[in-house]
Amino acid sequence: MTVETHSLIVRLPGGADRLPPGVLCWRRTAASPESVRAVARREAARPMHPAAAPVRRVLVTAGDVADLVIVADRNAVSRSRLEQGFEQDFEQNLDVVAAPWAATAPAATAVSWGQGVPGQARSFETVPVTGGEREFLAAAALVLACYEARDRVTFAVVPGADAEARLVTAEVSGRTVADLLAPPVVTTAGEAVLGVVVTSCDGPDEYVAHHRPPYPVTAHVELGGATIVRVRWSFTDLVHPATARRFADQVSRLAGRLGQVAPDLDAGRLDLLTSAETAEVLRLGDGGARPPGEQVVARRFREIAVRRPGAVALCDGTEQWTYARLDRESGAMAAGLRAYGVGPGVPVGICLDVGAALVVSQLAVLKAGGTYVPMDPGHPADRLRYLADDARLRLVIGSAATFPDAGAMTVVEPAELGREPAGPEPPAADDGARAAYVIYTSGSTGRPKGVVVPQRNVCALVDAVRDDLRLGPDDTWTLFHSSAFDFSVWEIWGCLLTGGRLVLVPYWTRRDSDEFYDLLVRERVTVLNQTPSAFAQLVRTDERRRGELALRLVVFGGEALNVRMLAPWFARHPSATCRIVNMFGITETTVHVTSETVTPSAVSSGSRSVGRALPGWSVSVRDAHGRVLPPGVPGEIVVGGAGVATGYRGRPGLTAQRFVAGGTTAGDRVYRSGDLGRLHPDGRLDHLGRLDHQVKVRGHRIELDEIRSVILDLPGVREAAVRFRAGDDGDGRIEAYAVLEGATTEQVLEACRRILPGYMVPSSVTALAGLPMTANGKVDMSALPDPAVAPAPAASQEGDDALAGRLSAIWAEVLKADVAMTTNFFTAGGTSLGVVRVLARMQERGLPKVPVRQFYRNSTLAQFVDLVRTTIDG
Amino acid sequence: MRLEGRTVLITGAARGIGRACATRFAAEGADLVLLDIGHDLPGVGYPLGSADQLKQTGALCERAGAAVLTVLADVRDTAAVGSAVDTALERFGTLDVLVNNAGIAAPSGKAVHEVTEDEWALMLDIDLSGAWRMIAAVAPEMLRERRGSIVNVASTAGTVGYRHFAGYVAAKHGLIGLTRAAALDYAPFGVRVNAVCPGSVRDDPHLDGRMLSEIARSLDVPVGEHEQIFLRDQPMNALLEAADVAGAALWLAGDDSRQVTGTVTAVDGGFGAR
Ligand SMILES: NC(=O)c1ccc[n+]([C@@H]2O[C@H](COP(=O)([O-])OP(=O)(O)OC[C@H]3O[C@@H](n4cnc5c(N)ncnc54)[C@H](O)[C@@H]3O)[C@@H](O)[C@H]2O)c1
């Protein structure tokens, strides 16, 4: 419905008198002869109404200066006709031409890197531009390739005002400057985000080929001879105004550089941002100064214990520990540890499940000046041994039974240590740089590596969020996560260093959503930390139970959040009563990095933002060479500031590789996260997945997480995981897994075909009853089964009675496999989520509720049938 | 510049509040279509805005940097209103804001049963139906663009009664009803409709203002003392300036009020507070 216009401004040499009599035009006077052209340009840019005549002329005068503005419908008047716009019979002789770009180069309707603000389009000129048309096109290709994060880009070129638009492609990776300056290759398929319109202009007249930009990014290059006189840029509101400006500046600058550098220079070596622009982008991602505060954990704890000795610090079942008691007993244990030779910098393993002893031990190790190394007693013996070796542990607090062949290592029960008489406690060491803990993380490749985190980092974390999250003595937290997962660092010290009450969640309660829900209600927990996967279960329990929760703050961490899962939660818990905060974090940068309050509107927009860097932390997004990328461009998330760990224990090589120089101030180290992200012009960060989830299929760079979010957004899909399996032929297959609630795998596949480009469509979609989870509550990609080829068979094994039949049917559904009475749920691929699914289905079908822990103890079908029968009978 | 690049049509722009709106909007970057009747009307007992006065408003706006189109049209004349809007669209391509300001205060000064059929019809035709005709002509363009703001200049007489002013009071009450109904019709399309209700506005000689004295004459209030008398009703103890009304109209016209529609903004020095 809008009229595409072009315009010509003609300076009338003899003033307004040059205009032949009888030429119809609107008249307007400008304030001064100097302002005539500016007013004329405004008139040229005015829209044309669809019902109005296809030509509008406005005569702008001041003194003896006169500009005639001729605006015309592009589809009715060609450029050459426009030149005759001041002839009297002009209106009678209009010709009809098609807008050049309408013919062959469809404009894109989305800009992946644009981050635009609706209603905020931008148009401006860049002058002067050194270099000619070839340099400009090459520069545009390079900059576009950077923004699209692609090696090959497609854009439109309109050579001349009345010529047809052509789509061209340019390959930029591994090319020399000379390669880039060669004429681009014409192509036929694709949509253009960028269109370059090239026209020549002579003299004082001004031609504008388009007023509503035909492409999301349109560059109108005006040539005077072989040089560029001016470039008019138009960005639609698909591109953020700040990004628009930067994009245009980059192209201009680069066009100039291309003419000066050696032709055989690798084009990839050209910097796209100036150092000033880089500094500006770094500032965007900077969370600001670290708030001041005590840097030693034990001293901070002591301050609180002295101030509020009677306040409850720990709640372990029915037992309450005051701050005073925790202080006293950890002091006694610290004395015991010293007797074992623990002193500054000595690592002490703590292999205990969640409980008061765990917290006391951690505090005691810190008080003794040591470094604790959390070990999950549920982990395989091999892994524990590896940790003990790698961390050079000589002392482990735990149960001797867990370490059958401890060798030279001493394993001591916490109770034994606590018995030492506590003399006057020596003052805690005052060095915040000393390691507080070493937590082992397993990357996607290689052996677990120990991340060494100094005390001051832990304190900085608490200081960074305390005010914003209003953490204080009225809060009740849970310690839900295994101490081997650094989310627990946040749970323990986030609570105890702000004077809160920490409720220790027993092992079985963590695995039973109902029991955990009861605990939240009973203990009136106010601050809850969860992985999104675990919270998804809690949301369902809450929908069913509708209990009275006292939660005022839920913090997500550990994995990417799909905000849509929160819709049912917000329906029951308005964000004003319970704030939802999504935090992106990494063990190597001390638990958290950024924080974003999730609102119901973010849920409806499907935001992937993880927010801004915490005060003291900083984020930037960089390319493979470590160069800072501007907002909008995807790249590796790099974290700097107060949270950056010391490094990997005993791995100088790996440490040097991941912890590199390059902070905002000289000497600052930053951590290369291996996560893929994108900065917003306001400094917020989008988390886009793992870099190693980025795979190449038939030459296309693919984001597995992008496929996952498409599947997750489908109706009838509750959870999804997507993985890539390399094939023998060098290519691989994309395999999707989904927990379905109404949809079928065929529908999911069908929708993927509809929404995703062909090379991103999974080759299989497998329905699962639940996604396998790691001990830390994240999706366990390695435990996904082989993809289903045919729909899963129905239960085939009949039990020896009706109850067994019903239960075996449920097992078969959940396990997606045949089951026999001898089948062990867990060896047949059942997961903790599978357990929940079985129990939920039993409940749906009127079968009794059995406690989760009983399930684990009766894990063959025969045992399970007996268990259920005794529950019914009893 | 709160109306940079916007095109505004103002009716009754030859003088008074219409002129105050026009010059204020021009200073805020708007281009203007200025409409007025340009001649007197037999049934209205005082002179209306002249073509010269309209030109004068136009000149003031141009001086402030605006592009101006002046149109002579009677808001009672559907065809004239239609062609005025067409001309505006030829010239400017779009219309973003409509200010329905044209209005008459007389014939008034009689009890309800004494008002003649013609007097009643004339009053409603201009003060109420005129605004409806303008909206009917302009709204399609705003709906097409999915944006726009319509400001109807009503009066405190749109919210309370005045003795011997039945036609005017009825028309202005009607205008507020029209405002609310239109707001609902157009809200889904991003077009907003609001009313401003001025109290007593001083007749500013620079604006060739004269309505307040005409109201006084209708009410048999001695002209000369009328300012003092009208003042008593306004707790701020001052008559309004036309610019005060223009300021409210500017806010309603621009994006600062982008979530405001179907509302009635009183600019009355506190008149409505009691
Ligand atoms: N002045 C006040 O105290 C006051 C108080 C409340 C409301 N208002 C309202 O404010 C508006 C403007 O009032 P003003 O004080 O500027 O009065 P005004 O008489 O000075 O201006 C009104 C303008 O409307 C024009 N007009 C009248 N009938 C017309 C028609 N049929 N077609 C086209 N134009 C026509 C007139 O020519 C005149 O230029 C009116 O709607 C009035 O009811 C005024």
GROMACS .gro file of C-alpha atoms in nm, chain A residues 75-277:
model
  203
   75ASN     CA    1   0.642   0.235  -1.082
   76ALA     CA    2   0.511   0.517  -1.294
   77VAL     CA    3   0.808   0.737  -1.371
   78SER     CA    4   1.158   0.630  -1.471
   79ARG     CA    5   1.471   0.818  -1.375
   80SER     CA    6   1.516   0.955  -1.725
   81ARG     CA    7   1.158   1.081  -1.726
   82LEU     CA    8   1.215   1.241  -1.391
   83GLU     CA    9   1.483   1.459  -1.551
   84GLN     CA   10   1.213   1.623  -1.758
   85GLY     CA   11   1.008   1.692  -1.452
   86PHE     CA   12   0.979   2.060  -1.511
   87GLU     CA   13   0.824   2.034  -1.851
   88GLN     CA   14   0.471   2.154  -1.881
   89ASP     CA   15   0.311   1.846  -2.031
   90PHE     CA   16   0.504   1.615  -1.802
   91GLU     CA   17   0.197   1.458  -1.644
   92GLN     CA   18   0.064   1.350  -1.980
   93ASN     CA   19   0.364   1.137  -2.073
   94LEU     CA   20   0.436   0.911  -1.780
   95ASP     CA   21   0.585   0.572  -1.851
   96VAL     CA   22   0.549   0.270  -1.631
   97VAL     CA   23   0.862   0.096  -1.503
   98ALA     CA   24   0.893  -0.176  -1.246
   99ALA     CA   25   1.099  -0.095  -0.939
  100PRO     CA   26   1.437  -0.249  -1.016
  101TRP     CA   27   1.469  -0.441  -0.693
  102ALA     CA   28   1.123  -0.587  -0.714
  103ALA     CA   29   1.226  -0.808  -1.002
  104THR     CA   30   1.509  -1.036  -0.899
  105ALA     CA   31   1.632  -0.972  -0.551
  106PRO     CA   32   1.380  -1.044  -0.280
  107ALA     CA   33   1.449  -0.849   0.037
  108ALA     CA   34   1.495  -1.046   0.356
  109THR     CA   35   1.224  -1.010   0.616
  110ALA     CA   36   1.448  -1.079   0.913
  111VAL     CA   37   1.799  -0.977   1.013
  112SER     CA   38   1.956  -1.228   1.248
  113TRP     CA   39   2.203  -0.977   1.388
  114GLY     CA   40   1.976  -0.672   1.374
  115GLN     CA   41   1.829  -0.652   1.728
  116GLY     CA   42   1.610  -0.373   1.593
  117VAL     CA   43   1.369  -0.162   1.791
  118PRO     CA   44   1.022  -0.141   1.631
  119GLY     CA   45   0.964   0.204   1.488
  120GLN     CA   46   1.331   0.302   1.505
  121ALA     CA   47   1.452   0.307   1.148
  122ARG     CA   48   1.761   0.509   1.060
  123SER     CA   49   1.879   0.693   0.750
  124PHE     CA   50   2.196   0.895   0.721
  125GLU     CA   51   2.482   0.977   0.489
  126THR     CA   52   2.845   0.888   0.515
  127VAL     CA   53   3.092   1.123   0.346
  128PRO     CA   54   3.357   1.114   0.229
  129VAL     CA   55   3.410   0.755   0.126
  130THR     CA   56   3.748   0.684  -0.021
  131GLY     CA   57   3.772   0.413  -0.283
  132GLY     CA   58   3.543   0.333  -0.567
  133GLU     CA   59   3.254   0.100  -0.627
  134ARG     CA   60   3.465  -0.219  -0.618
  135GLU     CA   61   3.619  -0.134  -0.284
  136PHE     CA   62   3.280  -0.046  -0.146
  137LEU     CA   63   3.124  -0.376  -0.255
  138ALA     CA   64   3.417  -0.575  -0.117
  139ALA     CA   65   3.402  -0.387   0.213
  140ALA     CA   66   3.027  -0.439   0.234
  141ALA     CA   67   3.074  -0.813   0.178
  142LEU     CA   68   3.339  -0.835   0.451
  143VAL     CA   69   3.136  -0.646   0.707
  144LEU     CA   70   2.819  -0.835   0.623
  145ALA     CA   71   3.006  -1.164   0.658
  146CYS     CA   72   3.123  -1.056   1.002
  147TYR     CA   73   2.770  -0.969   1.116
  148GLU     CA   74   2.613  -1.279   0.969
  149ALA     CA   75   2.903  -1.491   1.102
  150ARG     CA   76   2.927  -1.660   0.765
  151ASP     CA   77   3.208  -1.733   0.523
  152ARG     CA   78   2.995  -1.663   0.222
  153VAL     CA   79   2.741  -1.383   0.192
  154THR     CA   80   2.470  -1.293  -0.053
  155PHE     CA   81   2.351  -0.941  -0.117
  156ALA     CA   82   2.184  -0.735  -0.388
  157VAL     CA   83   2.345  -0.487  -0.621
  158VAL     CA   84   2.138  -0.242  -0.825
  159PRO     CA   85   2.374  -0.099  -1.086
  160GLY     CA   86   2.210   0.222  -1.199
  161ALA     CA   87   1.879   0.374  -1.107
  162ASP     CA   88   1.666   0.201  -1.366
  163ALA     CA   89   1.859  -0.127  -1.380
  164GLU     CA   90   1.746  -0.456  -1.238
  165ALA     CA   91   1.871  -0.572  -0.902
  166ARG     CA   92   2.107  -0.870  -0.910
  167LEU     CA   93   2.188  -1.106  -0.628
  168VAL     CA   94   2.558  -1.161  -0.585
  169THR     CA   95   2.760  -1.381  -0.354
  170ALA     CA   96   3.105  -1.330  -0.217
  171GLU     CA   97   3.328  -1.577  -0.040
  172VAL     CA   98   3.531  -1.403   0.228
  173SER     CA   99   3.716  -1.669   0.423
  174GLY     CA  100   4.074  -1.740   0.323
  175ARG     CA  101   4.065  -1.473   0.054
  176THR     CA  102   4.316  -1.208  -0.026
  177VAL     CA  103   4.225  -0.847  -0.072
  178ALA     CA  104   4.271  -0.891  -0.447
  179ASP     CA  105   4.024  -1.183  -0.450
  180LEU     CA  106   3.768  -0.970  -0.276
  181LEU     CA  107   3.808  -0.685  -0.520
  182ALA     CA  108   3.721  -0.911  -0.811
  183PRO     CA  109   3.368  -0.865  -0.942
  184PRO     CA  110   3.119  -1.056  -0.725
  185VAL     CA  111   2.954  -1.370  -0.858
  186VAL     CA  112   2.594  -1.338  -0.970
  187THR     CA  113   2.361  -1.589  -0.815
  188THR     CA  114   1.991  -1.664  -0.839
  189ALA     CA  115   1.874  -1.802  -0.508
  190GLY     CA  116   1.844  -1.624  -0.178
  191GLU     CA  117   1.720  -1.316  -0.003
  192ALA     CA  118   1.916  -1.001   0.051
  193VAL     CA  119   1.958  -0.828   0.385
  194LEU     CA  120   2.181  -0.574   0.216
  195GLY     CA  121   2.119  -0.395  -0.112
  196VAL     CA  122   2.369  -0.161  -0.274
  197VAL     CA  123   2.221   0.085  -0.521
  198VAL     CA  124   2.482   0.252  -0.738
  199THR     CA  125   2.398   0.569  -0.930
  200SER     CA  126   2.607   0.841  -1.077
  201CYS     CA  127   2.544   1.204  -1.013
  202ASP     CA  128   2.676   1.511  -1.181
  203GLY     CA  129   2.651   1.872  -1.083
  204PRO     CA  130   2.435   2.020  -0.815
  205ASP     CA  131   2.127   1.808  -0.885
  206GLU     CA  132   2.045   1.535  -0.638
  207TYR     CA  133   1.882   1.208  -0.725
  208VAL     CA  134   1.752   0.973  -0.457
  209ALA     CA  135   1.665   0.630  -0.592
  210HIS     CA  136   1.443   0.523  -0.305
  211HIS     CA  137   1.282   0.680  -0.006
  212ARG     CA  138   1.150   0.372   0.163
  213PRO     CA  139   1.454   0.148   0.174
  214PRO     CA  140   1.387  -0.166  -0.032
  215TYR     CA  141   1.621  -0.383   0.177
  216PRO     CA  142   1.662  -0.403   0.553
  217VAL     CA  143   1.999  -0.236   0.486
  218THR     CA  144   2.021  -0.021   0.176
  219ALA     CA  145   2.331   0.165   0.071
  220HIS     CA  146   2.279   0.415  -0.205
  221VAL     CA  147   2.620   0.484  -0.350
  222GLU     CA  148   2.648   0.800  -0.559
  223LEU     CA  149   2.939   0.801  -0.796
  224GLY     CA  150   3.098   1.111  -0.942
  225GLY     CA  151   3.311   0.965  -1.215
  226ALA     CA  152   3.490   0.667  -1.059
  227THR     CA  153   3.486   0.792  -0.703
  228ILE     CA  154   3.217   0.778  -0.444
  229VAL     CA  155   3.073   1.118  -0.370
  230ARG     CA  156   2.833   1.013  -0.101
  231VAL     CA  157   2.664   0.705   0.043
  232ARG     CA  158   2.313   0.726   0.178
  233TRP     CA  159   2.237   0.450   0.420
  234SER     CA  160   1.888   0.338   0.513
  235PHE     CA  161   1.833   0.082   0.781
  236THR     CA  162   1.481  -0.037   0.854
  237ASP     CA  163   1.378  -0.091   1.212
  238LEU     CA  164   1.503  -0.449   1.187
  239VAL     CA  165   1.846  -0.310   1.269
  240HIS     CA  166   1.928  -0.136   1.595
  241PRO     CA  167   2.017   0.232   1.537
  242ALA     CA  168   2.357   0.198   1.708
  243THR     CA  169   2.440  -0.111   1.504
  244ALA     CA  170   2.331   0.071   1.187
  245ARG     CA  171   2.575   0.351   1.249
  246ARG     CA  172   2.860   0.115   1.328
  247PHE     CA  173   2.789  -0.103   1.025
  248ALA     CA  174   2.799   0.195   0.791
  249ASP     CA  175   3.115   0.334   0.948
  250GLN     CA  176   3.285  -0.002   0.920
  251VAL     CA  177   3.205  -0.034   0.551
  252SER     CA  178   3.326   0.321   0.476
  253ARG     CA  179   3.646   0.273   0.667
  254LEU     CA  180   3.717  -0.066   0.519
  255ALA     CA  181   3.647   0.053   0.164
  256GLY     CA  182   3.918   0.311   0.215
  257ARG     CA  183   4.162   0.056   0.362
  258LEU     CA  184   4.110  -0.194   0.080
  259GLY     CA  185   4.245   0.056  -0.169
  260GLN     CA  186   4.561   0.106   0.037
  261VAL     CA  187   4.671  -0.236   0.158
  262ALA     CA  188   4.875  -0.493  -0.032
  263PRO     CA  189   4.655  -0.694  -0.267
  264ASP     CA  190   4.789  -1.025  -0.138
  265LEU     CA  191   4.700  -0.946   0.224
  266ASP     CA  192   4.470  -1.203   0.388
  267ALA     CA  193   4.138  -1.018   0.409
  268GLY     CA  194   4.069  -1.188   0.742
  269ARG     CA  195   4.352  -0.986   0.899
  270LEU     CA  196   4.174  -0.656   0.847
  271ASP     CA  197   4.030  -0.519   1.169
  272LEU     CA  198   3.666  -0.422   1.146
  273LEU     CA  199   3.649  -0.216   1.464
  274THR     CA  200   3.872   0.074   1.559
  275SER     CA  201   4.030   0.067   1.902
  276ALA     CA  202   3.786   0.334   2.013
  277GLU     CA  203   3.491   0.124   1.894
   0.00000   0.00000   0.00000
